[in-house]
Amino acid sequence: MKGALIGCGFFAQNQLHAWRDIEGVEIVALCDRDEERLNASAKAFGIERTYTDTAQMYADGGFDFVDIATTVSSHRPLVEMAAQAGVHIICQKPFAETMDDARAMVAAADAAGKTLMVHENFRWQSAIQAALKVVKSGAIGEPFFCRVSFRSGYDVFSGQPYLAEGKRFIIEDLGIHILDIARAFVGDVVQMSATTRRINPAIKGEDVATMLLRHEGGATSVVDCSYATQRRPETFPQSLLEIDGPKGTVRLDAGYVLTVQNESETVTDVSPPVLPWAEKPWHNIQESVFAIQQHFVDCLKAGKQPETSGADNLKTLALVEAAYQSAEQGRMIEVSSL
Ligand code: NAD
Ligand code: 89V
């Protein structure tokens, strides 16, 4: 299977490492408008075909899928162009800036008969997968409460300076991941209430958000995130969990400790491996990049829709939109209205 990657920036390096580790896949072409970044990635990963113009890359062709690793404002045109070119697509999160854009992107891939997956990797983290496995096994019964919490003071702005510039910050960038985790545990959402704050005066968007969700199956979730939390030890980039069911509880605590309590108690160290190219504390995320890209390849081979397909991600993106609307309007939002 041959692929091309667009956007050779900060995070794409992880994607390129992961592609190199996936059997039967080769990245044959790279594209970036920034020649310096393009050439640095081409050199680091030994990729000969390089482009500063996406249209030229498609004209030359010779690949089955494209991995779009650019920031959000470019996603819609790049997804539509890929669909037009007739290749399968992975697109980074946030999938789109608006629900209308996201729906158009899903429609474009559908019309072309091509697979579209959003690189929504947090639910693929091995610690999250371990907790999901326990909950899905029925060990605590049908969950009625879920908390997903990400609280950190880590400096994300030095690696990703654009995060300090946008009107929207933590819900769109990070909340989107942990809202998706809540969906993975307790399903789709009917209503959302949210509050937001900006604590760090040096950035433009909100860096604290607290969200309350009512799910279709009746469960309630609290999804909370902060990049203004000074804690020791720093837990970046861990998502912590508390899931309660009628028969017991599952907790994923700081330091990747998974505790399951029902008639008995088990405590397991679910620390992610540090892949040879990974670096702490990002290893948790980096491992999930490998996992989601492997999932994409497996789905293409099996002719199946990825778990985090474009269509599925519309439901996560709607929660982001609902959270901003709720915080702005000071009321609960019906998610079906979006
Ligand atoms: P970045 O700014 O470092 O890199 C983006 C690159 O894309 C730049 O080199 C830019 O020149 C290039 N680019 C932009 N538009 C282009 C176009 N139309 N054609 C060709 N090249 C183009 O950004 P980043 O930090 O690598 O983030 C990229 C995406 O990855 C963002 O959407 C971000 O939210 C996401 N991200 C995801 C995770 C995760 O865990 N899933 C982590 C970090 C970042
Ligand atoms: O995972 C992400 O999307 C990153 C970060 C962890 C910094 O929020 O942007």
Short mmCIF file of C-alpha atoms and ligand atoms in Angstrom, two decimals:
data_model
loop_
_atom_site.label_atom_id
_atom_site.label_comp_id
_atom_site.label_asym_id
_atom_site.label_seq_id
_atom_site.Cartn_x
_atom_site.Cartn_y
_atom_site.Cartn_z
CA MET A 1 0.00 0.00 0.00
CA LYS A 2 1.47 3.34 -1.01
CA GLY A 3 0.71 6.65 0.66
CA ALA A 4 1.45 10.36 0.40
CA LEU A 5 1.61 12.80 3.33
CA ILE A 6 0.70 16.48 3.24
CA GLY A 7 2.03 18.80 5.97
CA CYS A 8 5.54 18.01 7.26
CA GLY A 9 5.21 19.92 10.53
CA PHE A 10 5.48 19.25 14.25
CA PHE A 11 3.14 16.27 14.56
CA ALA A 12 3.65 14.70 11.13
CA GLN A 13 7.06 13.44 12.30
CA ASN A 14 5.22 10.96 14.54
CA GLN A 15 2.99 9.92 11.66
CA LEU A 16 6.01 9.35 9.41
CA HIS A 17 7.74 7.25 12.07
CA ALA A 18 4.60 5.17 12.55
CA TRP A 19 4.15 4.62 8.79
CA ARG A 20 7.73 3.37 8.61
CA ASP A 21 6.88 0.76 11.28
CA ILE A 22 3.70 -0.52 9.63
CA GLU A 23 4.23 -3.60 7.51
CA GLY A 24 3.28 -3.39 3.86
CA VAL A 25 3.01 0.42 3.78
CA GLU A 26 5.35 2.90 2.13
CA ILE A 27 5.09 6.68 2.04
CA VAL A 28 6.20 7.53 -1.50
CA ALA A 29 5.52 11.29 -1.66
CA LEU A 30 5.58 14.30 0.65
CA CYS A 31 4.04 17.72 0.25
CA ASP A 32 4.47 20.95 2.21
CA ARG A 33 4.29 24.57 1.15
CA ASP A 34 7.33 25.19 3.37
CA GLU A 35 10.32 23.85 1.45
CA GLU A 36 12.60 23.75 4.45
CA ARG A 37 10.23 21.49 6.39
CA LEU A 38 9.53 19.43 3.28
CA ASN A 39 13.19 18.77 2.61
CA ALA A 40 14.01 18.04 6.25
CA SER A 41 11.29 15.36 6.43
CA ALA A 42 12.22 13.92 3.03
CA LYS A 43 15.81 13.58 4.18
CA ALA A 44 14.95 12.16 7.61
CA PHE A 45 12.66 9.50 6.15
CA GLY A 46 14.39 8.87 2.80
CA ILE A 47 11.40 9.89 0.68
CA GLU A 48 12.37 10.95 -2.85
CA ARG A 49 9.24 12.53 -4.28
CA THR A 50 8.63 15.99 -2.78
CA TYR A 51 6.08 18.64 -3.71
CA THR A 52 5.19 22.15 -2.65
CA ASP A 53 2.02 21.92 -4.74
CA THR A 54 -0.63 19.33 -3.90
CA ALA A 55 -2.17 19.43 -7.40
CA GLN A 56 1.16 18.41 -8.93
CA MET A 57 1.46 15.54 -6.45
CA TYR A 58 -1.95 14.16 -7.48
CA ALA A 59 -1.15 14.70 -11.17
CA ASP A 60 1.91 12.46 -10.75
CA GLY A 61 -0.16 9.97 -8.69
CA GLY A 62 1.11 6.50 -7.79
CA PHE A 63 -0.35 6.20 -4.26
CA ASP A 64 -3.49 4.66 -2.71
CA PHE A 65 -4.05 7.00 0.23
CA VAL A 66 -3.17 10.44 1.53
CA ASP A 67 -2.41 11.39 5.13
CA ILE A 68 -3.40 15.04 5.71
CA ALA A 69 -1.31 16.31 8.64
CA THR A 70 -1.90 20.05 8.23
CA THR A 71 -3.75 22.39 10.60
CA VAL A 72 -7.52 22.68 10.45
CA SER A 73 -8.11 25.60 8.07
CA SER A 74 -6.71 23.58 5.15
CA HIS A 75 -8.60 20.35 5.86
CA ARG A 76 -11.72 20.88 3.76
CA PRO A 77 -9.98 21.81 0.48
CA LEU A 78 -7.38 19.10 0.97
CA VAL A 79 -9.97 16.38 1.70
CA GLU A 80 -12.08 17.45 -1.27
CA MET A 81 -9.04 17.42 -3.52
CA ALA A 82 -8.07 13.93 -2.32
CA ALA A 83 -11.60 12.63 -2.94
CA GLN A 84 -11.51 14.14 -6.40
CA ALA A 85 -8.18 12.39 -7.02
CA GLY A 86 -9.76 9.08 -5.96
CA VAL A 87 -7.52 8.15 -3.00
CA HIS A 88 -8.38 6.99 0.53
CA ILE A 89 -7.93 9.70 3.18
CA ILE A 90 -6.76 10.18 6.75
CA CYS A 91 -7.27 13.68 8.07
CA GLN A 92 -5.89 15.08 11.32
CA LYS A 93 -8.16 16.43 14.03
CA PRO A 94 -9.83 18.89 14.46
CA PHE A 95 -11.54 17.49 11.36
CA ALA A 96 -13.05 20.85 10.33
CA GLU A 97 -13.73 24.38 11.54
CA THR A 98 -17.51 24.07 11.08
CA MET A 99 -20.10 21.30 10.96
CA ASP A 100 -20.99 22.34 7.39
CA ASP A 101 -17.39 21.86 6.26
CA ALA A 102 -17.19 18.48 8.01
CA ARG A 103 -20.42 17.23 6.41
CA ALA A 104 -19.18 18.35 2.98
CA MET A 105 -15.92 16.45 3.52
CA VAL A 106 -17.75 13.24 4.46
CA ALA A 107 -20.03 13.66 1.42
CA ALA A 108 -17.02 14.18 -0.89
CA ALA A 109 -15.35 10.94 0.23
CA ASP A 110 -18.66 9.04 0.02
CA ALA A 111 -19.29 10.31 -3.50
CA ALA A 112 -15.80 9.13 -4.51
CA GLY A 113 -16.35 5.75 -2.81
CA LYS A 114 -13.21 6.26 -0.71
CA THR A 115 -12.50 5.61 2.97
CA LEU A 116 -12.15 8.72 5.15
CA MET A 117 -10.76 8.37 8.66
CA VAL A 118 -10.11 11.15 11.16
CA HIS A 119 -6.80 10.83 13.00
CA GLU A 120 -8.64 10.82 16.36
CA ASN A 121 -5.97 8.87 18.18
CA PHE A 122 -6.64 9.36 21.91
CA ARG A 123 -9.14 6.50 22.16
CA TRP A 124 -6.38 4.31 20.64
CA GLN A 125 -3.99 4.90 23.55
CA SER A 126 -3.22 1.53 25.11
CA ALA A 127 -4.26 2.61 28.63
CA ILE A 128 -7.63 3.82 27.31
CA GLN A 129 -8.03 0.60 25.30
CA ALA A 130 -7.31 -1.44 28.45
CA ALA A 131 -10.03 0.41 30.37
CA LEU A 132 -12.46 0.10 27.42
CA LYS A 133 -11.86 -3.64 27.31
CA VAL A 134 -12.84 -3.98 30.98
CA VAL A 135 -15.97 -1.85 30.61
CA LYS A 136 -17.07 -3.59 27.39
CA SER A 137 -16.61 -6.99 29.10
CA GLY A 138 -19.47 -6.08 31.44
CA ALA A 139 -17.25 -6.25 34.54
CA ILE A 140 -18.97 -3.22 36.12
CA GLY A 141 -22.34 -3.55 34.35
CA GLU A 142 -23.82 -0.80 32.12
CA PRO A 143 -21.96 2.42 33.08
CA PHE A 144 -24.15 5.22 34.46
CA PHE A 145 -21.33 7.73 35.07
CA CYS A 146 -18.12 8.58 33.23
CA ARG A 147 -15.48 11.17 33.99
CA VAL A 148 -12.70 11.93 31.56
CA SER A 149 -10.22 14.43 32.90
CA PHE A 150 -7.12 16.04 31.36
CA ARG A 151 -5.49 18.67 33.57
CA SER A 152 -1.98 19.92 32.94
CA GLY A 153 0.32 22.93 32.96
CA TYR A 154 2.57 21.57 30.20
CA ASP A 155 3.85 24.16 27.72
CA VAL A 156 2.18 23.06 24.49
CA PHE A 157 2.74 26.46 22.87
CA SER A 158 6.46 26.10 22.17
CA GLY A 159 5.91 23.09 19.87
CA GLN A 160 2.56 24.29 18.51
CA PRO A 161 2.62 28.13 18.55
CA TYR A 162 -0.68 28.36 16.63
CA LEU A 163 -2.45 27.05 19.76
CA ALA A 164 -1.86 30.42 21.44
CA GLU A 165 -3.31 32.37 18.52
CA GLY A 166 -6.78 30.95 17.86
CA LYS A 167 -10.00 32.35 19.33
CA ARG A 168 -10.78 28.74 20.24
CA PHE A 169 -8.19 26.68 22.08
CA ILE A 170 -8.61 23.86 24.55
CA ILE A 171 -12.00 22.42 23.58
CA GLU A 172 -11.15 22.45 19.87
CA ASP A 173 -7.62 21.11 20.31
CA LEU A 174 -7.71 18.80 23.32
CA GLY A 175 -11.32 18.63 24.51
CA ILE A 176 -12.14 17.06 21.15
CA HIS A 177 -9.99 14.05 22.11
CA ILE A 178 -11.50 13.49 25.52
CA LEU A 179 -15.07 14.09 24.31
CA ASP A 180 -14.34 11.32 21.82
CA ILE A 181 -13.13 9.11 24.68
CA ALA A 182 -16.40 9.73 26.57
CA ARG A 183 -18.32 8.67 23.43
CA ALA A 184 -16.22 5.51 23.21
CA PHE A 185 -17.18 4.58 26.80
CA VAL A 186 -20.82 5.63 27.10
CA GLY A 187 -22.04 6.39 23.60
CA ASP A 188 -23.52 9.33 21.77
CA VAL A 189 -24.67 12.50 23.44
CA VAL A 190 -28.06 14.21 23.65
CA GLN A 191 -27.34 17.35 25.69
CA MET A 192 -24.26 19.39 26.60
CA SER A 193 -23.55 22.17 29.10
CA ALA A 194 -20.15 23.80 29.39
CA THR A 195 -18.23 26.54 31.11
CA THR A 196 -14.90 27.91 29.93
CA ARG A 197 -12.16 30.20 31.31
CA ARG A 198 -8.95 31.73 30.06
CA ILE A 199 -6.36 31.70 32.85
CA ASN A 200 -3.18 32.24 30.83
CA PRO A 201 -3.20 35.91 29.72
CA ALA A 202 -0.63 35.23 26.97
CA ILE A 203 -3.05 33.24 24.79
CA LYS A 204 -6.23 34.19 22.94
CA GLY A 205 -8.54 31.23 23.53
CA GLU A 206 -9.92 29.38 26.55
CA ASP A 207 -7.53 27.11 28.44
CA VAL A 208 -10.00 25.61 30.93
CA ALA A 209 -13.29 23.87 30.11
CA THR A 210 -15.75 21.83 32.16
CA MET A 211 -18.44 19.94 30.26
CA LEU A 212 -21.50 18.02 31.45
CA LEU A 213 -23.00 15.52 29.00
CA ARG A 214 -26.22 13.49 28.95
CA HIS A 215 -25.79 10.41 26.78
CA GLU A 216 -28.41 8.61 24.67
CA GLY A 217 -28.29 5.51 26.90
CA GLY A 218 -28.96 7.66 30.00
CA ALA A 219 -25.40 7.88 31.34
CA THR A 220 -23.93 11.20 32.50
CA SER A 221 -20.37 12.29 31.78
CA VAL A 222 -18.17 15.02 33.18
CA VAL A 223 -15.43 15.88 30.69
CA ASP A 224 -12.96 18.44 32.03
CA CYS A 225 -9.73 19.82 30.66
CA SER A 226 -7.20 22.44 31.61
CA TYR A 227 -3.82 23.68 30.44
CA ALA A 228 -3.67 26.02 33.44
CA THR A 229 -3.29 23.37 36.14
CA GLN A 230 0.01 23.47 38.01
CA ARG A 231 0.31 19.99 39.50
CA ARG A 232 3.15 17.76 40.60
CA PRO A 233 3.84 15.29 39.19
CA GLU A 234 2.79 16.78 35.84
CA THR A 235 0.44 14.32 34.13
CA PHE A 236 0.69 15.52 30.51
CA PRO A 237 -0.60 13.95 28.29
CA GLN A 238 -2.63 11.49 30.38
CA SER A 239 -6.42 11.34 30.26
CA LEU A 240 -7.71 10.11 33.61
CA LEU A 241 -10.93 8.11 33.94
CA GLU A 242 -13.62 7.20 36.45
CA ILE A 243 -16.36 4.94 35.16
CA ASP A 244 -19.11 3.77 37.52
CA GLY A 245 -21.50 0.91 36.80
CA PRO A 246 -24.03 -0.88 39.02
CA LYS A 247 -21.57 -3.72 39.67
CA GLY A 248 -18.37 -1.73 40.23
CA THR A 249 -16.01 0.97 39.11
CA VAL A 250 -13.05 1.40 36.75
CA ARG A 251 -10.44 4.11 37.35
CA LEU A 252 -7.44 5.11 35.31
CA ASP A 253 -5.32 7.19 37.65
CA ALA A 254 -2.18 9.27 37.13
CA GLY A 255 0.84 7.12 36.28
CA TYR A 256 -1.23 4.75 34.13
CA VAL A 257 -2.67 2.80 37.06
CA LEU A 258 -5.86 0.95 36.14
CA THR A 259 -8.03 -0.11 39.08
CA VAL A 260 -11.10 -2.28 38.65
CA GLN A 261 -13.31 -2.78 41.68
CA ASN A 262 -16.30 -5.13 41.67
CA GLU A 263 -16.65 -8.11 43.99
CA SER A 264 -12.84 -8.10 43.94
CA GLU A 265 -10.15 -5.51 43.15
CA THR A 266 -7.43 -5.59 40.51
CA VAL A 267 -4.77 -2.94 40.07
CA THR A 268 -2.77 -3.06 36.82
CA ASP A 269 0.11 -0.99 35.48
CA VAL A 270 -1.04 -0.06 31.96
CA SER A 271 1.93 2.18 31.14
CA PRO A 272 2.33 2.48 27.37
CA PRO A 273 5.53 1.19 25.78
CA VAL A 274 8.04 3.80 24.68
CA LEU A 275 8.44 3.03 20.96
CA PRO A 276 12.06 3.23 19.71
CA TRP A 277 11.45 6.63 18.10
CA ALA A 278 9.22 7.98 20.90
CA GLU A 279 10.05 10.43 23.65
CA LYS A 280 8.53 10.82 27.09
CA PRO A 281 6.06 12.27 27.97
CA TRP A 282 4.67 12.08 24.40
CA HIS A 283 5.13 8.28 24.18
CA ASN A 284 1.51 7.70 25.14
CA ILE A 285 0.29 9.75 22.17
CA GLN A 286 3.01 8.46 19.87
CA GLU A 287 2.05 4.86 20.47
CA SER A 288 -1.57 5.67 19.66
CA VAL A 289 -0.46 7.18 16.34
CA PHE A 290 0.96 3.80 15.39
CA ALA A 291 -2.24 2.07 16.58
CA ILE A 292 -4.65 4.29 14.65
CA GLN A 293 -2.61 4.15 11.43
CA GLN A 294 -2.45 0.35 11.72
CA HIS A 295 -6.24 0.38 12.20
CA PHE A 296 -6.63 2.41 8.99
CA VAL A 297 -4.57 -0.12 7.03
CA ASP A 298 -6.44 -3.06 8.57
CA CYS A 299 -9.79 -1.48 7.65
CA LEU A 300 -8.72 -0.82 4.05
CA LYS A 301 -7.58 -4.44 3.72
CA ALA A 302 -10.80 -5.77 5.25
CA GLY A 303 -13.07 -3.32 3.39
CA LYS A 304 -14.40 -2.03 6.75
CA GLN A 305 -15.18 1.49 7.97
CA PRO A 306 -12.64 2.76 10.55
CA GLU A 307 -13.97 3.22 14.08
CA THR A 308 -13.06 6.91 13.90
CA SER A 309 -14.36 7.47 10.36
CA GLY A 310 -15.29 10.92 9.08
CA ALA A 311 -18.97 10.08 9.60
CA ASP A 312 -18.30 8.98 13.18
CA ASN A 313 -16.25 12.08 13.89
CA LEU A 314 -19.17 14.35 12.98
CA LYS A 315 -20.62 13.30 16.34
CA THR A 316 -17.46 14.27 18.23
CA LEU A 317 -17.14 17.55 16.34
CA ALA A 318 -20.77 18.37 17.18
CA LEU A 319 -19.83 18.14 20.86
CA VAL A 320 -17.07 20.70 20.38
CA GLU A 321 -19.54 23.05 18.71
CA ALA A 322 -22.14 22.39 21.43
CA ALA A 323 -19.61 23.14 24.17
CA TYR A 324 -18.67 26.52 22.67
CA GLN A 325 -22.31 27.44 22.12
CA SER A 326 -23.23 26.41 25.65
CA ALA A 327 -20.38 28.37 27.24
CA GLU A 328 -21.18 31.44 25.14
CA GLN A 329 -24.94 31.37 25.63
CA GLY A 330 -24.96 30.11 29.23
CA ARG A 331 -27.49 27.35 28.51
CA MET A 332 -27.72 23.66 27.78
CA ILE A 333 -27.49 22.72 24.08
CA GLU A 334 -29.46 19.95 22.36
CA VAL A 335 -26.75 18.25 20.31
CA SER A 336 -29.25 17.19 17.60
CA SER A 337 -29.78 20.91 16.79
CA LEU A 338 -26.26 21.20 15.34
P1 NAD B 1 2.39 22.53 11.99
O1 NAD B 1 1.98 23.94 11.75
O2 NAD B 1 3.64 22.27 12.75
O3 NAD B 1 2.52 21.75 10.60
C1 NAD B 1 1.60 21.89 9.57
C2 NAD B 1 2.37 21.88 8.25
O4 NAD B 1 1.42 21.86 7.18
C3 NAD B 1 3.24 23.13 8.03
O5 NAD B 1 4.57 22.72 7.76
C4 NAD B 1 2.59 23.85 6.85
O6 NAD B 1 3.51 24.49 6.01
C5 NAD B 1 1.88 22.70 6.14
N1 NAD B 1 0.71 23.09 5.35
C6 NAD B 1 -0.38 23.78 5.77
N2 NAD B 1 -1.28 23.90 4.77
C7 NAD B 1 -0.75 23.27 3.70
C8 NAD B 1 -1.20 23.05 2.36
N3 NAD B 1 -2.39 23.49 1.95
N4 NAD B 1 -0.43 22.35 1.52
C9 NAD B 1 0.80 21.91 1.93
N5 NAD B 1 1.28 22.08 3.18
C10 NAD B 1 0.52 22.75 4.04
O7 NAD B 1 1.15 21.83 12.69
P2 NAD B 1 1.15 20.55 13.65
O8 NAD B 1 1.42 20.97 15.05
O9 NAD B 1 1.98 19.48 13.05
O10 NAD B 1 -0.40 20.16 13.60
C11 NAD B 1 -0.97 19.62 12.44
C12 NAD B 1 -2.31 19.01 12.83
O11 NAD B 1 -2.07 17.94 13.74
C13 NAD B 1 -3.24 19.97 13.58
O12 NAD B 1 -4.55 19.84 13.07
C14 NAD B 1 -3.17 19.55 15.05
O13 NAD B 1 -4.36 19.74 15.77
C15 NAD B 1 -2.90 18.06 14.88
N6 NAD B 1 -2.24 17.44 16.04
C16 NAD B 1 -2.73 16.26 16.44
C17 NAD B 1 -2.20 15.62 17.52
C18 NAD B 1 -2.78 14.30 17.92
O14 NAD B 1 -2.42 13.71 18.93
N7 NAD B 1 -3.71 13.76 17.15
C19 NAD B 1 -1.13 16.20 18.23
C20 NAD B 1 -0.61 17.42 17.76
C21 NAD B 1 -1.17 18.05 16.65
O1 89V B 2 -3.03 15.95 20.98
C1 89V B 2 -3.15 17.07 20.51
O2 89V B 2 -4.05 17.29 19.73
C2 89V B 2 -2.15 18.16 20.87
C3 89V B 2 -2.06 18.44 22.36
C4 89V B 2 -1.79 17.21 23.21
C5 89V B 2 -0.99 19.47 22.60
O3 89V B 2 -3.26 19.01 22.81
O4 89V B 2 -2.47 19.32 20.16
#
